[in-house]
Structures are given as C-alpha cells and as structure tokens.
Amino acid sequence: MDLFVKVIVEKKDLFISRAREELQKFDLYKNMSGDIFDNHLKNFFGFLIDCLKNEDYQEISDFIVNKTALGSANLQIREVEEVAFTLKEIVLDLFEEYLEEEKLYLFFRRLDNIFYLIRLDLLDKYSKIKEEFILKQTQSLYELSTPVVPVSDSTLIMPLIGIIDTNRGQQIMEELLQAVKKHQANFIIIDVTGVPIVDTAVAQHIFKTVKAAQLLGAECIVAGISPEVAQTLTRLGIDFAGIRTVRNIRLGLELSLKLQGKTIVGEEK
Amino acid sequence: MEKNQKIKIEDEIDIVMARQLGREISRNLGFGLVDQTRITTAISELARNILLYAKEGFIIFIVLENKIKKGLEILAVDKGPGIVDLDLALTDGYSTSGGLGAGLSGTKRLMDEFEINSKPGVGTEIKVRKWLLR
Amino acid sequence: MQQNNKIPILKIDDFLIISVQIELDDELALSLQEQLANRIKNSDSVEGVLIDLTAVEVVDSFIAKLLGDMANIARLMGTNLVVTGIQPAVAITLVELGIELKDVATALNLQRGIEILRKGE
C-alpha cells in the first residue's frame, strides 16, 4: 500500500473523531443518531480508502448519494460542496506531521484531484435527483390543476388554469375522457378563462378532446375564451366551427340545461 | 425481450398477431395505455395496407434505447407495387381503396416519426417511431 | 354464407345488440353485416341496433368502415344504430387517425344507447 493511503488508514480513528466533530455543525447531521452517524462514517471511510487505492470515484459517489443524507432532494447543492470540502480538509490535516513540503504538495494534489472527481460525479447524480423531484412536482401540479367538478348527474366542469403545453394537453384530454366515463357525463364545460395563451397547438388539443368526448357520447362546451385569445385564434386562422362556445361557466351551464330541454325553476314559497 | 422481432404478414390473422406483439412490446417498454393503443392501431393500419396492396410483407419491431430516451421503431416492408404518388398518398383523407385505409397521414399522426420509401414496381418501406417521454 | 356463432346478435326487448368480443376479420365482418340485415328483416319490430365496443382495444380504419357500413344497412332498413362503449384510448386514437364516424351515433354505454334509440334520435 503506498504511503499516502497507509497514512490515512493508520489515522482512521482520528479521521472518524474529527469528522464526527466537524459534521455535527451541519443541520444535515444534527438530528442524526450517534450510532447511525458513526456507521455512516465508518462506511464512508472504507469507501474512501478503496477510492484512493483504485482512483475510482463511482462507488464512493454512489454510496454518498444512495446511502447518506446527502442524497436527499431537499438538499441545497451548496451543502454538498461544503460537506465534501470539510471531509477533504480533515483528510489533509491527517498529513500534518509530514512536513516535508514536496511530499505534502503531492499528497495534496492527488487528494484534491480525486475529491474533485467525486464532487463532480456527486453533482451529476444530485442534479438528476433534483430533476426527478421537479418532474414529480410538475406531475402533481398537472393533476391539481385539472380538477373535474361534477355539477349535476349529467354535467361536468373542467376549469383549466395556466399554460398548456403538449404534455399537459395530452393529459387533459385523457383525464377529461376518463371523467366522462366515470361520471357518465352528457356534458362537459371546459373553462379556459384561466388559460392566457391559446395557440395552434392548444386549439388542436381542444379540438381533439371535443371530438373524442363526442365518441363517448358527451357534448363539450368551451367557456371563457378571452377577447385576446379570440383575436389570436382568428389571426391564426383557427376556426372553432362545430364547437359550442360560451362566454362563461354560468352560460355554459344554462346551455347544457337548454340542450337537455330543461331550465332552472325557482321555488314558489 | 429480444432487440428485433419480425412477423410475416400474409394473412389477416397475421395482422392480429402483429398487433398483439406490438402491444406487448410497447407495454413492456413502459408506454402508457393510450400510447399502446396508438402504436397498436398504427401497426394494424400498416399491416392491413401490406395485405391490401402487396399481398405479403413484414412488420419488424426494433427497440431503440440510448442514454437519453427509449422507444419503439416499427418497419413495414413489402415488395408490392409501390406508391406512385407519395404526396397524394400522404394527403389527409386520401385512400385508394374506397375508405378501407385511413391513408398514411392518419398513421403518421399517431406516431412521433414517420419515414416512407417507395419505389413503383419494387416495393415499399415505411418506418415509424414512438418515443417514451421520461 | 353460414351463420356465424362467433359474434352473436342478441335480441333484448326490441333491440338488437351486438357485443364485439373478438377480433374481426374480413370474412367475419361481411358475415356480420349480412346477419344483421337478415335479423332486422326477420324481426317483428326493431327499435334499434346497438354495437357495443366495450371489449375492443383497437379500432382501426377497417373496423371504422365496418361500423359505418352497418349503420348504413340499419338505416336503409328503417332502423337506427348506436355504437356504444368506445374506450377513451380508442376514442383518442380514432380522432388522431382522422377517422370521423360520420353518421354513426355513439353513446357511453348500452344503457345510454338504448335511451337515445328510444327517444328516436
């Protein structure tokens, strides 16, 4: 075993006690139980030695991301950097007694290099964790923002809010049809009051949705096309012919009733 | 799951087989129900066209996978008469068999990518792809 | 052509109901059309025909044409036809394929289909 690694292995206990001391300062580890923490450190140390011997940073980085608190999606990237830096400094300090400058310099370079690679790989993995998290959030957001509200035995309202991209348009179409099936709806009022931009793509999605709903025996009424959107659609040459449109949800409800041959009647007191 | 699978189309029952295989492969790849239906329907259209115009041909399934995304490629090949006017064939609502085919434009809309190579008197190869959104 | 037993045509009240459970090929499709026509002719009274596609996972242009043809046959013989139970995934695919089931009435399920036929639409 070369001197570099030998020194670190010899000073294992010193490493663990210093790491325990320094890392406790991080919020990350404050609430961790002593046993789990020590276990982590010992494992980390084992991986570190392997890493320094083989100059391979994948395993240690995998360990850090999958088995330690550093793999949490809630972490700030900065914290990852700080913890990595702290550990590196601790390892460097282990060489304090070797004052022969050249050796120290070489040790430093070598250590710094491998820690750099570990950090890079960590950041990649960590970015991926963040991305997946954001994706999940977006999914939830999609779901929250396409609620379907039954207002009677026969009628559903689907208020749409926000920007509709291809993915979302797809999802809206599927959810609307599932809702028609589930509630056995005859009418769906799609409210687009909260949709600021209706371009060709969105218009196409609405078209498809309306046609598909018809195949399931439901009529769609599109409510709330704003003056701006109406002008945009006209300018783009998109014709909503054959699709019933109304100014707002209330009028949409009235229309759905009318189409069923019904009206709302007040009670005589 | 093998990388490539091939079905010979020479009978109507082969259309059913191709559809079932297509559904299985796309389901295993992780495609959602609607995408599975799109893929299966496209296969049905392509296979039926082979029977109709070329009497026999092949449907080939190729699983595509790289670091960024994965998907399914389907090849419909035949040694039939070929398509003389490609532009016309790709026009919406166009079909030479009196409505029996949805026209290639419909199939094109169902998939993410669509390529066609046809030489009159030699044959036709249609390549379609659908990618999995991660 | 022989009577096909693969896709039965049921009579419930005055309605003819065809529930499609298996894959249809050319031969079966033609046989079904012929059977439908005969059934309508031989029945005392037919208030309507329902074709239920609840179990159908794929509707391609061939099936779509078949449905249109059957609606036509029914109409020519003086009765109405409703296609019921189109699944959401199938509906989306049909629309994207660009197939308009023109002149074919559709309903969510058999019950709705019967309501529509009773109203005489």
Short mmCIF file of N, CA and C in Angstrom, two decimals, chain A residues 153 170 173-174 177-178 180-181 183-186 207-208 211-212 214-217, chain C residues 83 86-92 94-96 99-101 106-109 111-112:
data_model
loop_
_atom_site.label_atom_id
_atom_site.label_comp_id
_atom_site.label_asym_id
_atom_site.label_seq_id
_atom_site.Cartn_x
_atom_site.Cartn_y
_atom_site.Cartn_z
N ASP A 153 -76.02 15.37 -12.37
CA ASP A 153 -75.89 13.99 -12.85
C ASP A 153 -75.27 13.92 -14.21
N GLN A 170 -52.16 16.67 -23.61
CA GLN A 170 -52.39 15.23 -23.67
C GLN A 170 -53.09 14.73 -22.41
N MET A 173 -56.70 15.81 -22.04
CA MET A 173 -57.58 15.03 -22.89
C MET A 173 -57.90 13.69 -22.23
N GLU A 174 -56.87 13.01 -21.74
CA GLU A 174 -57.09 11.70 -21.13
C GLU A 174 -57.94 11.80 -19.88
N LEU A 177 -61.66 12.47 -20.66
CA LEU A 177 -62.38 11.30 -21.13
C LEU A 177 -62.63 10.31 -20.01
N GLN A 178 -61.64 10.13 -19.15
CA GLN A 178 -61.83 9.23 -18.02
C GLN A 178 -62.95 9.75 -17.13
N VAL A 180 -65.50 11.59 -18.09
CA VAL A 180 -66.77 11.36 -18.78
C VAL A 180 -67.24 9.93 -18.50
N LYS A 181 -66.28 9.01 -18.61
CA LYS A 181 -66.61 7.61 -18.41
C LYS A 181 -67.03 7.36 -16.97
N HIS A 183 -68.12 9.50 -14.58
CA HIS A 183 -69.34 10.16 -14.12
C HIS A 183 -70.51 9.97 -15.06
N GLN A 184 -70.26 9.27 -16.18
CA GLN A 184 -71.30 9.08 -17.19
C GLN A 184 -71.91 10.42 -17.59
N ALA A 185 -71.04 11.34 -17.90
CA ALA A 185 -71.49 12.69 -18.17
C ALA A 185 -71.99 12.84 -19.59
N ASN A 186 -72.99 13.71 -19.74
CA ASN A 186 -73.50 14.06 -21.05
C ASN A 186 -72.89 15.35 -21.56
N PHE A 207 -59.76 20.73 -29.85
CA PHE A 207 -60.50 20.07 -30.92
C PHE A 207 -60.58 18.57 -30.70
N LYS A 208 -59.37 17.98 -30.52
CA LYS A 208 -59.29 16.53 -30.36
C LYS A 208 -60.12 16.09 -29.17
N LYS A 211 -63.85 16.21 -29.94
CA LYS A 211 -64.26 15.12 -30.84
C LYS A 211 -64.25 13.78 -30.13
N ALA A 212 -63.20 13.55 -29.34
CA ALA A 212 -63.11 12.27 -28.64
C ALA A 212 -64.24 12.13 -27.63
N GLN A 214 -67.14 13.38 -27.89
CA GLN A 214 -68.35 13.09 -28.65
C GLN A 214 -68.50 11.60 -28.89
N LEU A 215 -67.36 10.94 -29.15
CA LEU A 215 -67.40 9.49 -29.37
C LEU A 215 -67.86 8.78 -28.12
N LEU A 216 -67.65 9.40 -26.98
CA LEU A 216 -68.13 8.81 -25.73
C LEU A 216 -69.51 9.32 -25.38
N GLY A 217 -70.13 10.01 -26.34
CA GLY A 217 -71.50 10.45 -26.13
C GLY A 217 -71.64 11.72 -25.32
N VAL C 83 -73.44 3.07 -31.68
CA VAL C 83 -72.22 2.38 -31.24
C VAL C 83 -71.94 2.79 -29.80
N ILE C 86 -67.18 2.93 -26.59
CA ILE C 86 -65.84 3.22 -27.12
C ILE C 86 -64.96 3.64 -25.97
N GLN C 87 -63.82 3.00 -25.82
CA GLN C 87 -62.91 3.31 -24.70
C GLN C 87 -62.17 4.61 -24.97
N PRO C 88 -61.84 5.34 -23.90
CA PRO C 88 -61.12 6.62 -24.06
C PRO C 88 -59.87 6.51 -24.95
N ALA C 89 -59.06 5.49 -24.73
CA ALA C 89 -57.83 5.38 -25.54
C ALA C 89 -58.18 5.20 -27.01
N VAL C 90 -59.24 4.44 -27.26
CA VAL C 90 -59.67 4.21 -28.63
C VAL C 90 -60.21 5.49 -29.24
N ALA C 91 -60.99 6.24 -28.44
CA ALA C 91 -61.56 7.50 -28.93
C ALA C 91 -60.46 8.46 -29.36
N ILE C 92 -59.46 8.58 -28.51
CA ILE C 92 -58.34 9.49 -28.81
C ILE C 92 -57.65 9.04 -30.10
N LEU C 94 -58.81 7.23 -32.57
CA LEU C 94 -59.66 7.44 -33.74
C LEU C 94 -59.61 8.88 -34.21
N VAL C 95 -59.68 9.79 -33.26
CA VAL C 95 -59.65 11.21 -33.61
C VAL C 95 -58.31 11.55 -34.24
N GLU C 96 -57.24 11.03 -33.67
CA GLU C 96 -55.92 11.33 -34.22
C GLU C 96 -55.72 10.69 -35.59
N ILE C 99 -60.26 9.65 -38.37
CA ILE C 99 -61.47 8.95 -38.78
C ILE C 99 -62.67 9.57 -38.09
N GLU C 100 -63.56 10.08 -38.89
CA GLU C 100 -64.78 10.64 -38.31
C GLU C 100 -65.86 9.60 -38.46
N LEU C 101 -66.40 9.15 -37.39
CA LEU C 101 -67.51 8.21 -37.50
C LEU C 101 -68.75 9.01 -37.87
N THR C 106 -73.09 7.66 -31.35
CA THR C 106 -72.31 6.96 -30.33
C THR C 106 -72.84 7.30 -28.95
N ALA C 107 -72.65 6.39 -28.03
CA ALA C 107 -73.08 6.61 -26.64
C ALA C 107 -72.10 5.94 -25.71
N LEU C 108 -72.12 6.38 -24.47
CA LEU C 108 -71.15 5.91 -23.50
C LEU C 108 -71.30 4.41 -23.23
N ASN C 109 -72.51 3.95 -23.08
CA ASN C 109 -72.75 2.54 -22.77
C ASN C 109 -74.10 2.10 -23.31
N GLN C 111 -76.83 1.32 -21.85
CA GLN C 111 -78.00 1.98 -21.28
C GLN C 111 -78.28 3.31 -21.96
N ARG C 112 -77.21 4.10 -22.11
CA ARG C 112 -77.37 5.38 -22.78
C ARG C 112 -77.80 5.20 -24.22
#
